[in-house]
PDB file of C-alpha atoms in Angstrom:
ATOM      1  CA  MET T   1      -8.932 -28.961  71.154  1.00  0.00           C
ATOM      2  CA  LYS T   2     -11.223 -26.453  72.698  1.00  0.00           C
ATOM      3  CA  ARG T   3      -7.632 -24.095  72.808  1.00  0.00           C
ATOM      4  CA  ILE T   4      -7.122 -24.432  69.393  1.00  0.00           C
ATOM      5  CA  ALA T   5     -10.368 -23.424  68.250  1.00  0.00           C
ATOM      6  CA  PHE T   6     -10.522 -20.586  70.515  1.00  0.00           C
ATOM      7  CA  LEU T   7      -7.322 -19.265  69.465  1.00  0.00           C
ATOM      8  CA  SER T   8      -7.892 -19.366  65.408  1.00  0.00           C
ATOM      9  CA  LEU T   9     -11.807 -17.364  66.383  1.00  0.00           C
ATOM     10  CA  VAL T  10      -9.623 -14.394  68.658  1.00  0.00           C
ATOM     11  CA  PHE T  11      -6.894 -14.519  65.215  1.00  0.00           C
ATOM     12  CA  ALA T  12      -9.140 -14.301  62.969  1.00  0.00           C
ATOM     13  CA  GLY T  13     -11.381 -11.423  65.798  1.00  0.00           C
ATOM     14  CA  ILE T  14      -7.544  -9.270  65.541  1.00  0.00           C
ATOM     15  CA  VAL T  15      -7.072  -9.919  61.963  1.00  0.00           C
ATOM     16  CA  GLY T  16     -10.420  -9.444  60.416  1.00  0.00           C
ATOM     17  CA  CYS T  17     -10.530  -5.921  62.021  1.00  0.00           C
ATOM     18  CA  HIS T  18      -7.071  -4.485  61.634  1.00  0.00           C
ATOM     19  CA  ALA T  19      -7.985  -4.879  57.991  1.00  0.00           C
ATOM     20  CA  ASP T  20     -11.403  -3.479  58.758  1.00  0.00           C
ATOM     21  CA  GLN T  21      -9.867   0.076  58.897  1.00  0.00           C
ATOM     22  CA  ALA T  22     -11.876   3.165  57.859  1.00  0.00           C
ATOM     23  CA  LEU T  23     -11.503   5.149  54.976  1.00  0.00           C
ATOM     24  CA  PRO T  24      -8.468   7.822  55.056  1.00  0.00           C
ATOM     25  CA  PRO T  25     -11.120  10.897  55.002  1.00  0.00           C
ATOM     26  CA  GLY T  26     -11.317  13.182  51.664  1.00  0.00           C
ATOM     27  CA  PRO T  27     -10.442  16.861  52.091  1.00  0.00           C
ATOM     28  CA  SER T  28     -11.910  19.764  54.134  1.00  0.00           C
ATOM     29  CA  ALA T  29     -14.211  21.548  52.299  1.00  0.00           C
ATOM     30  CA  GLU T  30     -14.756  24.621  52.734  1.00  0.00           C
ATOM     31  CA  ILE T  31     -14.577  28.615  51.681  1.00  0.00           C
ATOM     32  CA  GLN T  32     -12.549  31.375  52.339  1.00  0.00           C
ATOM     33  CA  ASP T  33     -12.919  34.790  52.516  1.00  0.00           C
ATOM     34  CA  ALA T  34     -14.080  37.650  54.367  1.00  0.00           C
ATOM     35  CA  THR T  35     -16.807  36.596  55.676  1.00  0.00           C
ATOM     36  CA  HIS T  36     -15.783  33.136  55.577  1.00  0.00           C
ATOM     37  CA  LEU T  37     -13.804  31.030  58.256  1.00  0.00           C
ATOM     38  CA  ASP T  38     -12.413  34.719  59.273  1.00  0.00           C
ATOM     39  CA  GLY T  39     -10.151  35.085  55.517  1.00  0.00           C
ATOM     40  CA  ASN T  40      -8.699  38.120  54.801  1.00  0.00           C
ATOM     41  CA  PRO T  41     -10.614  41.267  55.558  1.00  0.00           C
ATOM     42  CA  PHE T  42     -10.958  42.677  51.965  1.00  0.00           C
ATOM     43  CA  PHE T  43     -11.354  39.859  49.527  1.00  0.00           C
ATOM     44  CA  PHE T  44     -15.154  38.648  49.151  1.00  0.00           C
ATOM     45  CA  TRP T  45     -16.195  35.987  46.897  1.00  0.00           C
ATOM     46  CA  LEU T  46     -18.678  37.655  45.113  1.00  0.00           C
ATOM     47  CA  PRO T  47     -21.537  36.102  42.695  1.00  0.00           C
ATOM     48  CA  PRO T  48     -22.417  33.823  41.224  1.00  0.00           C
ATOM     49  CA  THR T  49     -19.983  32.497  42.835  1.00  0.00           C
ATOM     50  CA  VAL T  50     -20.614  32.550  46.715  1.00  0.00           C
ATOM     51  CA  ASN T  51     -24.482  35.160  46.846  1.00  0.00           C
ATOM     52  CA  GLN T  52     -22.677  37.802  48.914  1.00  0.00           C
ATOM     53  CA  GLN T  53     -21.929  41.692  47.997  1.00  0.00           C
ATOM     54  CA  ALA T  54     -18.628  43.516  48.871  1.00  0.00           C
ATOM     55  CA  PRO T  55     -18.951  45.992  51.473  1.00  0.00           C
ATOM     56  CA  SER T  56     -19.546  49.899  50.229  1.00  0.00           C
ATOM     57  CA  SER T  57     -17.937  51.172  52.971  1.00  0.00           C
ATOM     58  CA  GLN T  58     -14.139  49.214  51.286  1.00  0.00           C
ATOM     59  CA  VAL T  59     -12.525  50.817  48.343  1.00  0.00           C
ATOM     60  CA  PHE T  60     -11.674  47.984  45.422  1.00  0.00           C
ATOM     61  CA  SER T  61      -8.133  47.541  45.074  1.00  0.00           C
ATOM     62  CA  SER T  62      -8.166  47.196  40.749  1.00  0.00           C
ATOM     63  CA  LYS T  63      -4.321  47.398  39.965  1.00  0.00           C
ATOM     64  CA  LEU T  64      -3.108  44.190  41.671  1.00  0.00           C
ATOM     65  CA  ARG T  65      -2.142  40.965  39.436  1.00  0.00           C
ATOM     66  CA  PRO T  66      -4.377  38.594  40.936  1.00  0.00           C
ATOM     67  CA  VAL T  67      -3.777  34.920  39.923  1.00  0.00           C
ATOM     68  CA  ILE T  68      -6.130  32.294  40.187  1.00  0.00           C
ATOM     69  CA  THR T  69      -5.669  28.382  40.520  1.00  0.00           C
ATOM     70  CA  ILE T  70      -7.400  25.816  39.917  1.00  0.00           C
ATOM     71  CA  ILE T  71      -5.989  22.615  42.435  1.00  0.00           C
ATOM     72  CA  ASP T  72      -7.395  19.099  42.253  1.00  0.00           C
ATOM     73  CA  GLN T  73      -8.047  18.574  46.126  1.00  0.00           C
ATOM     74  CA  GLY T  74      -8.642  14.473  45.702  1.00  0.00           C
ATOM     75  CA  PRO T  75     -11.093  12.283  45.842  1.00  0.00           C
ATOM     76  CA  ALA T  76     -14.102  13.884  47.942  1.00  0.00           C
ATOM     77  CA  GLY T  77     -14.802  10.236  49.440  1.00  0.00           C
ATOM     78  CA  ALA T  78     -13.992   6.940  48.061  1.00  0.00           C
ATOM     79  CA  PRO T  79     -10.262   6.595  46.532  1.00  0.00           C
ATOM     80  CA  SER T  80     -10.644   7.231  42.764  1.00  0.00           C
ATOM     81  CA  GLY T  81      -7.758   6.655  40.196  1.00  0.00           C
ATOM     82  CA  ASN T  82      -8.641   9.748  38.444  1.00  0.00           C
ATOM     83  CA  CYS T  83      -8.134  12.178  41.440  1.00  0.00           C
ATOM     84  CA  GLN T  84      -4.600  14.503  41.378  1.00  0.00           C
ATOM     85  CA  ALA T  85      -3.855  15.382  44.661  1.00  0.00           C
ATOM     86  CA  ASP T  86      -2.530  19.251  44.626  1.00  0.00           C
ATOM     87  CA  ASN T  87      -1.821  18.705  40.344  1.00  0.00           C
ATOM     88  CA  THR T  88      -2.711  22.445  39.519  1.00  0.00           C
ATOM     89  CA  VAL T  89      -6.079  21.665  36.568  1.00  0.00           C
ATOM     90  CA  ARG T  90      -5.577  25.484  35.412  1.00  0.00           C
ATOM     91  CA  THR T  91      -3.840  28.842  36.250  1.00  0.00           C
ATOM     92  CA  PHE T  92      -5.528  32.100  34.977  1.00  0.00           C
ATOM     93  CA  SER T  93      -3.739  35.440  35.239  1.00  0.00           C
ATOM     94  CA  GLY T  94      -2.825  38.622  33.550  1.00  0.00           C
ATOM     95  CA  SER T  95      -4.935  39.397  30.782  1.00  0.00           C
ATOM     96  CA  ASP T  96      -7.278  36.738  31.219  1.00  0.00           C
ATOM     97  CA  ILE T  97      -8.433  37.896  34.096  1.00  0.00           C
ATOM     98  CA  THR T  98     -10.597  41.329  33.774  1.00  0.00           C
ATOM     99  CA  VAL T  99     -11.384  44.699  35.100  1.00  0.00           C
ATOM    100  CA  SER T 100     -14.318  46.167  35.963  1.00  0.00           C
ATOM    101  CA  ASN T 101     -16.692  47.392  37.825  1.00  0.00           C
ATOM    102  CA  ALA T 102     -15.046  47.297  40.967  1.00  0.00           C
ATOM    103  CA  THR T 103     -15.042  43.174  40.399  1.00  0.00           C
ATOM    104  CA  TYR T 104     -12.144  40.732  38.932  1.00  0.00           C
ATOM    105  CA  HIS T 105     -13.276  37.450  36.946  1.00  0.00           C
ATOM    106  CA  VAL T 106     -12.710  34.687  34.918  1.00  0.00           C
ATOM    107  CA  ASN T 107     -14.841  32.577  33.399  1.00  0.00           C
ATOM    108  CA  TRP T 108     -13.455  28.561  34.255  1.00  0.00           C
ATOM    109  CA  ARG T 109     -14.562  27.033  30.733  1.00  0.00           C
ATOM    110  CA  THR T 110     -14.725  23.077  32.228  1.00  0.00           C
ATOM    111  CA  ASP T 111     -14.844  21.652  29.811  1.00  0.00           C
ATOM    112  CA  GLN T 112     -11.593  22.381  28.218  1.00  0.00           C
ATOM    113  CA  ASP T 113     -10.157  20.355  31.583  1.00  0.00           C
ATOM    114  CA  ASP T 114     -10.058  16.860  32.039  1.00  0.00           C
ATOM    115  CA  LEU T 115     -12.292  17.152  35.796  1.00  0.00           C
ATOM    116  CA  HIS T 116     -14.140  14.212  37.332  1.00  0.00           C
ATOM    117  CA  ALA T 117     -17.182  14.805  39.862  1.00  0.00           C
ATOM    118  CA  GLU T 118     -15.296  12.369  42.356  1.00  0.00           C
ATOM    119  CA  CYS T 119     -12.900  14.658  42.569  1.00  0.00           C
ATOM    120  CA  THR T 120     -12.533  18.069  45.098  1.00  0.00           C
ATOM    121  CA  TYR T 121     -11.171  21.359  42.912  1.00  0.00           C
ATOM    122  CA  ARG T 122     -10.139  23.848  44.809  1.00  0.00           C
ATOM    123  CA  ILE T 123      -9.899  27.348  43.277  1.00  0.00           C
ATOM    124  CA  THR T 124      -7.618  29.732  45.278  1.00  0.00           C
ATOM    125  CA  VAL T 125      -6.627  33.893  44.560  1.00  0.00           C
ATOM    126  CA  ASN T 126      -3.046  34.596  45.555  1.00  0.00           C
ATOM    127  CA  VAL T 127      -1.486  38.416  44.487  1.00  0.00           C
ATOM    128  CA  GLY T 128       1.573  38.190  42.173  1.00  0.00           C
ATOM    129  CA  PRO T 129       3.077  34.912  40.058  1.00  0.00           C
ATOM    130  CA  ARG T 130       5.554  33.047  43.165  1.00  0.00           C
ATOM    131  CA  LEU T 131       4.422  30.671  44.174  1.00  0.00           C
ATOM    132  CA  ASP T 132       4.424  32.063  48.331  1.00  0.00           C
ATOM    133  CA  SER T 133       2.596  35.224  47.261  1.00  0.00           C
ATOM    134  CA  PRO T 134      -0.439  35.578  49.792  1.00  0.00           C
ATOM    135  CA  GLU T 135      -3.534  33.881  49.669  1.00  0.00           C
ATOM    136  CA  LEU T 136      -6.432  35.657  49.110  1.00  0.00           C
ATOM    137  CA  GLY T 137      -9.144  33.017  49.754  1.00  0.00           C
ATOM    138  CA  HIS T 138     -10.142  29.671  48.233  1.00  0.00           C
ATOM    139  CA  ALA T 139     -13.128  28.092  47.485  1.00  0.00           C
ATOM    140  CA  ASP T 140     -13.940  24.631  46.957  1.00  0.00           C
ATOM    141  CA  VAL T 141     -15.704  23.302  44.015  1.00  0.00           C
ATOM    142  CA  ASP T 142     -18.627  19.799  44.389  1.00  0.00           C
ATOM    143  CA  LEU T 143     -18.243  18.929  40.401  1.00  0.00           C
ATOM    144  CA  VAL T 144     -21.371  17.277  39.949  1.00  0.00           C
ATOM    145  CA  SER T 145     -22.957  15.584  36.977  1.00  0.00           C
ATOM    146  CA  SER T 146     -26.243  16.102  36.345  1.00  0.00           C
ATOM    147  CA  GLY T 147     -28.466  18.916  36.754  1.00  0.00           C
ATOM    148  CA  ASN T 148     -30.302  17.173  40.331  1.00  0.00           C
ATOM    149  CA  GLN T 149     -27.707  16.807  41.718  1.00  0.00           C
ATOM    150  CA  LEU T 150     -27.272  20.188  42.042  1.00  0.00           C
ATOM    151  CA  LYS T 151     -29.611  21.653  44.804  1.00  0.00           C
ATOM    152  CA  ASN T 152     -28.267  18.502  46.784  1.00  0.00           C
ATOM    153  CA  VAL T 153     -24.479  20.483  46.898  1.00  0.00           C
ATOM    154  CA  ASP T 154     -24.172  22.780  50.038  1.00  0.00           C
ATOM    155  CA  THR T 155     -23.419  25.435  49.353  1.00  0.00           C
ATOM    156  CA  ASP T 156     -21.823  26.650  52.871  1.00  0.00           C
ATOM    157  CA  GLU T 157     -18.950  24.642  51.764  1.00  0.00           C
ATOM    158  CA  PHE T 158     -18.730  24.483  48.032  1.00  0.00           C
ATOM    159  CA  ILE T 159     -19.576  26.409  44.660  1.00  0.00           C
ATOM    160  CA  PRO T 160     -21.826  24.377  43.351  1.00  0.00           C
ATOM    161  CA  LEU T 161     -20.184  23.127  39.478  1.00  0.00           C
ATOM    162  CA  LEU T 162     -22.432  21.471  36.996  1.00  0.00           C
ATOM    163  CA  ASP T 163     -20.023  19.312  34.446  1.00  0.00           C
ATOM    164  CA  GLY T 164     -18.550  20.834  31.599  1.00  0.00           C
ATOM    165  CA  ARG T 165     -19.908  23.898  32.654  1.00  0.00           C
ATOM    166  CA  THR T 166     -18.869  27.459  32.213  1.00  0.00           C
ATOM    167  CA  LEU T 167     -18.029  28.666  35.830  1.00  0.00           C
ATOM    168  CA  PRO T 168     -17.975  32.914  36.137  1.00  0.00           C
ATOM    169  CA  ILE T 169     -15.313  33.859  38.894  1.00  0.00           C
ATOM    170  CA  THR T 170     -15.630  36.855  40.359  1.00  0.00           C
ATOM    171  CA  PHE T 171     -14.108  38.423  43.505  1.00  0.00           C
ATOM    172  CA  PHE T 172     -13.216  42.075  44.953  1.00  0.00           C
ATOM    173  CA  VAL T 173     -10.409  42.817  46.573  1.00  0.00           C
ATOM    174  CA  GLY T 174     -10.064  45.909  48.476  1.00  0.00           C
ATOM    175  CA  VAL T 175      -7.351  48.916  49.128  1.00  0.00           C
ATOM    176  CA  GLY T 176      -5.412  46.787  52.377  1.00  0.00           C
ATOM    177  CA  ALA T 177      -5.476  43.180  51.421  1.00  0.00           C
ATOM    178  CA  THR T 178      -1.734  42.514  50.991  1.00  0.00           C
ATOM    179  CA  CYS T 179      -0.903  44.571  54.109  1.00  0.00           C
TER     180      CYS T 179
END
């Protein structure tokens, strides 16, 4: 009888430990440009996207045709049915993007997209319309549902964004970015 009780406890322990597995990690959060994560040395996110200035030593490349893509990276933590990993939320190109004062600029009106605070979104800038065109940089967005949550966003890893607001996406591309 003691043997059956012992084996039952061992079996319960094995089953219990097997069922108690950690959740899969969410997407890695990052900002990549010339000053973050060894990105393209000719690409810089600019304010208000990231708080930095383009270097005065570089020449702005105004003739490029960048494509900005917003992609759902999946849930930031626990699984969520609202997140659609690798789903393109929005694409900006051509006349969507303005060029002035040595910057490329577009306004992402998030109230026009079905976004969810539990998802992570990545802004990617490529040059050219093809899927295999070179990526210049990317930045992850932490979408929050209240103004109080904005102060808790790690701005070294995320661009903070209040749901329903407009995010100005501004960046500098220097001559040599596509070489």
